[in-house]
Amino acid sequence: MIRRLYDWVLSWAESRWGRPVLFGLAFAEASFFPIPPDVLLIPLCLGDRRRSLQTAFICLIGSLLGGILGYFIGYAFFETWGQRLVELYHGEHLMETIKQWAGTYGFWGVFAAALTPIPYKIFTITAGLIKFSMPAFLLASVLGRGLRFFLLAGLVYIWGEAITGFIDRWFNWLVIAFTLLLVGGFVLLGLGG
């Protein structure tokens, strides 16, 4: 079933409705849908490289609005909807990890969760459940999701088709390495000051 959904999402890349579908996909993935928007973002950027950054922006806005819905599900409806969604995606362990990151590292833990390949819906629902500060949640989401989507769009804009195989193969490791470097840089800056 997931493969059929994945193929269905990809089929929109050739449609004139691709960008509105990307917005809807990013919105849905942030709160309940299993397929990440990156799947559609990359081919849409390839189809019109000049509009890659605009496409990433559309993806970001959809993801942020969906993230607010996910936060609200965790905040007000965890017992009825949120817990079922977390269980559907076998995200109980991830939920505990996100709680620990938020408790230990605060904003930076939430930022890392927004940037990494952790299913964003688990992150948003958990943030609402633990009543993480909404302004900090939004800032972490803008920075984390924005870096993720704009980095992909930028790579496609610069290198086009040549970069897509590399991204497909190494995406999770690239995001993890980028997150470690970014957070490590901020930690070093904090220690130096």
XYZ file of N, CA, C and O in Angstrom, residues 99-164:
264
model
N 10.874 13.503 23.181
C 10.654 14.062 24.524
C 11.991 14.295 25.230
O 12.205 15.335 25.851
N 12.889 13.318 25.122
C 14.207 13.451 25.761
C 15.002 14.588 25.131
O 15.627 15.378 25.844
N 15.002 14.666 23.804
C 15.727 15.741 23.117
C 15.198 17.101 23.570
O 15.964 18.011 23.847
N 13.870 17.235 23.602
C 13.268 18.509 23.998
C 13.598 18.834 25.450
O 13.898 19.974 25.782
N 13.561 17.812 26.310
C 13.863 18.031 27.723
C 15.328 18.349 27.965
O 15.670 19.201 28.799
N 16.218 17.689 27.253
C 17.655 17.853 27.464
C 18.210 19.063 26.720
O 18.985 19.843 27.274
N 17.840 19.212 25.465
C 18.447 20.241 24.610
C 17.515 21.400 24.296
O 17.914 22.331 23.598
N 16.273 21.333 24.742
C 15.316 22.421 24.512
C 15.101 22.687 23.035
O 14.851 21.778 22.247
N 15.250 23.950 22.653
C 15.023 24.370 21.277
C 15.851 23.561 20.288
O 15.366 23.141 19.241
N 17.146 23.307 20.598
C 18.037 22.614 19.665
C 17.614 21.160 19.463
O 17.775 20.609 18.378
N 17.060 20.538 20.491
C 16.547 19.180 20.336
C 15.351 19.146 19.408
O 15.215 18.256 18.570
N 14.480 20.138 19.552
C 13.303 20.222 18.675
C 13.732 20.570 17.252
O 13.228 20.006 16.280
N 14.694 21.474 17.110
C 15.219 21.827 15.794
C 15.795 20.597 15.087
O 15.524 20.353 13.911
N 16.609 19.804 15.809
C 17.208 18.600 15.226
C 16.125 17.632 14.769
O 16.221 17.037 13.698
N 15.064 17.497 15.561
C 13.967 16.605 15.181
C 13.262 17.100 13.918
O 12.860 16.312 13.067
N 13.134 18.419 13.764
C 12.471 18.982 12.579
C 13.304 18.801 11.318
O 12.768 18.665 10.222
N 14.622 18.786 11.465
C 15.520 18.700 10.313
C 15.770 17.264 9.872
O 15.892 16.987 8.689
N 15.829 16.360 10.799
C 16.233 14.983 10.511
C 15.126 14.182 9.825
O 13.991 14.643 9.732
N 15.457 12.965 9.385
C 14.463 12.117 8.729
C 13.411 11.520 9.667
O 12.606 10.717 9.249
N 13.397 11.923 10.936
C 12.338 11.477 11.845
C 11.004 11.887 11.224
O 10.865 13.030 10.778
N 10.021 10.997 11.192
C 8.713 11.404 10.638
C 8.190 12.650 11.363
O 8.007 12.643 12.575
N 7.988 13.701 10.598
C 7.634 15.000 11.163
C 6.336 14.946 11.956
O 6.173 15.649 12.946
N 5.412 14.093 11.547
C 4.136 13.990 12.257
C 4.339 13.538 13.694
O 3.655 13.986 14.597
N 5.287 12.638 13.942
C 5.573 12.182 15.306
C 6.140 13.355 16.115
O 5.780 13.567 17.273
N 6.989 14.121 15.475
C 7.583 15.303 16.110
C 6.512 16.322 16.484
O 6.486 16.840 17.596
N 5.594 16.641 15.553
C 4.596 17.677 15.823
C 3.619 17.240 16.905
O 3.280 18.028 17.785
N 3.186 15.993 16.830
C 2.246 15.479 17.833
C 2.907 15.471 19.211
O 2.299 15.864 20.211
N 4.165 15.049 19.270
C 4.890 15.014 20.540
C 5.067 16.418 21.107
O 4.888 16.639 22.313
N 5.421 17.377 20.259
C 5.595 18.757 20.725
C 4.308 19.280 21.354
O 4.341 19.944 22.394
N 3.179 18.975 20.743
C 1.895 19.388 21.322
C 1.599 18.665 22.621
O 1.124 19.271 23.586
N 1.881 17.382 22.657
C 1.614 16.580 23.855
C 2.397 17.104 25.061
O 1.852 17.219 26.156
N 3.670 17.444 24.860
C 4.488 17.918 25.984
C 4.340 19.430 26.190
O 4.996 20.003 27.047
N 3.451 20.031 25.392
C 3.167 21.462 25.482
C 4.437 22.305 25.354
O 4.666 23.260 26.089
N 5.243 21.913 24.380
C 6.448 22.676 24.067
C 6.015 24.061 23.620
O 4.986 24.225 22.971
N 6.781 25.069 23.940
C 6.450 26.452 23.596
C 6.107 26.575 22.109
O 6.907 26.201 21.251
N 4.931 27.099 21.806
C 4.496 27.248 20.412
C 5.434 28.150 19.609
O 5.823 27.787 18.496
N 5.866 29.319 20.120
C 6.803 30.125 19.333
C 8.118 29.380 19.051
O 8.638 29.445 17.937
N 8.640 28.676 20.048
C 9.882 27.919 19.841
C 9.655 26.768 18.867
O 10.508 26.476 18.023
N 8.504 26.122 18.960
C 8.146 25.047 18.031
C 8.112 25.579 16.598
O 8.659 24.959 15.677
N 7.467 26.724 16.404
C 7.364 27.299 15.055
C 8.735 27.711 14.522
O 9.046 27.455 13.355
N 9.560 28.327 15.367
C 10.890 28.735 14.929
C 11.741 27.510 14.576
O 12.400 27.489 13.533
N 11.700 26.483 15.427
C 12.456 25.251 15.149
C 11.970 24.611 13.858
O 12.767 24.094 13.065
N 10.662 24.647 13.633
C 10.094 24.057 12.418
C 10.498 24.846 11.182
O 10.863 24.262 10.164
N 10.419 26.180 11.259
C 10.813 27.020 10.115
C 12.276 26.764 9.768
O 12.624 26.556 8.600
N 13.137 26.764 10.781
C 14.569 26.562 10.529
C 14.864 25.137 10.068
O 15.557 24.933 9.071
N 14.343 24.153 10.791
C 14.638 22.757 10.458
C 14.059 22.319 9.130
O 14.765 21.804 8.260
N 12.764 22.535 8.960
C 12.125 22.133 7.707
C 12.608 23.019 6.552
O 12.801 22.550 5.437
N 12.791 24.308 6.831
C 13.275 25.214 5.790
C 14.646 24.803 5.282
O 14.872 24.738 4.069
N 15.568 24.514 6.195
C 16.895 24.064 5.769
C 16.801 22.792 4.937
O 17.469 22.658 3.915
N 15.974 21.875 5.380
C 15.834 20.604 4.668
C 15.319 20.825 3.248
O 15.901 20.353 2.277
N 14.212 21.538 3.111
C 13.589 21.707 1.797
C 14.416 22.606 0.878
O 14.569 22.323 -0.308
N 14.960 23.693 1.421
C 15.745 24.606 0.589
C 17.092 24.004 0.211
O 17.608 24.285 -0.864
N 17.659 23.167 1.072
C 18.894 22.474 0.724
C 18.653 21.530 -0.458
O 19.415 21.527 -1.424
N 17.583 20.750 -0.390
C 17.250 19.857 -1.516
C 17.006 20.645 -2.792
O 17.550 20.311 -3.850
N 16.182 21.687 -2.693
C 15.869 22.496 -3.883
C 17.125 23.161 -4.433
O 17.313 23.225 -5.652
N 17.986 23.643 -3.554
C 19.227 24.282 -3.988
C 20.157 23.309 -4.688
O 20.764 23.647 -5.713
N 20.267 22.100 -4.159
C 21.110 21.091 -4.801
C 20.592 20.748 -6.196
O 21.359 20.634 -7.147
N 19.277 20.601 -6.306
C 18.687 20.302 -7.617
C 18.876 21.494 -8.557
O 19.193 21.317 -9.732
N 18.705 22.699 -8.048
C 18.881 23.895 -8.873
C 20.309 23.963 -9.434
O 20.513 24.247 -10.608
N 21.291 23.688 -8.592
C 22.689 23.806 -9.009
C 23.121 22.651 -9.904
O 23.724 22.860 -10.955
N 22.821 21.412 -9.492
C 23.354 20.251 -10.212
C 22.328 19.469 -11.026
O 22.689 18.572 -11.765
N 21.072 19.774 -10.887
C 20.046 19.125 -11.690
C 19.984 17.620 -11.506
O 20.145 17.097 -10.411
N 19.765 16.939 -12.603
C 19.578 15.479 -12.611
C 20.756 14.736 -11.992
O 20.582 13.692 -11.354
N 21.962 15.270 -12.147
C 23.165 14.589 -11.656
C 23.143 14.381 -10.143
O 23.714 13.415 -9.640
N 22.465 15.254 -9.398
C 22.484 15.161 -7.936
C 21.389 14.243 -7.393
O 21.475 13.781 -6.259
N 20.375 13.935 -8.171
C 19.226 13.204 -7.626
C 19.574 11.796 -7.157
O 19.082 11.359 -6.121
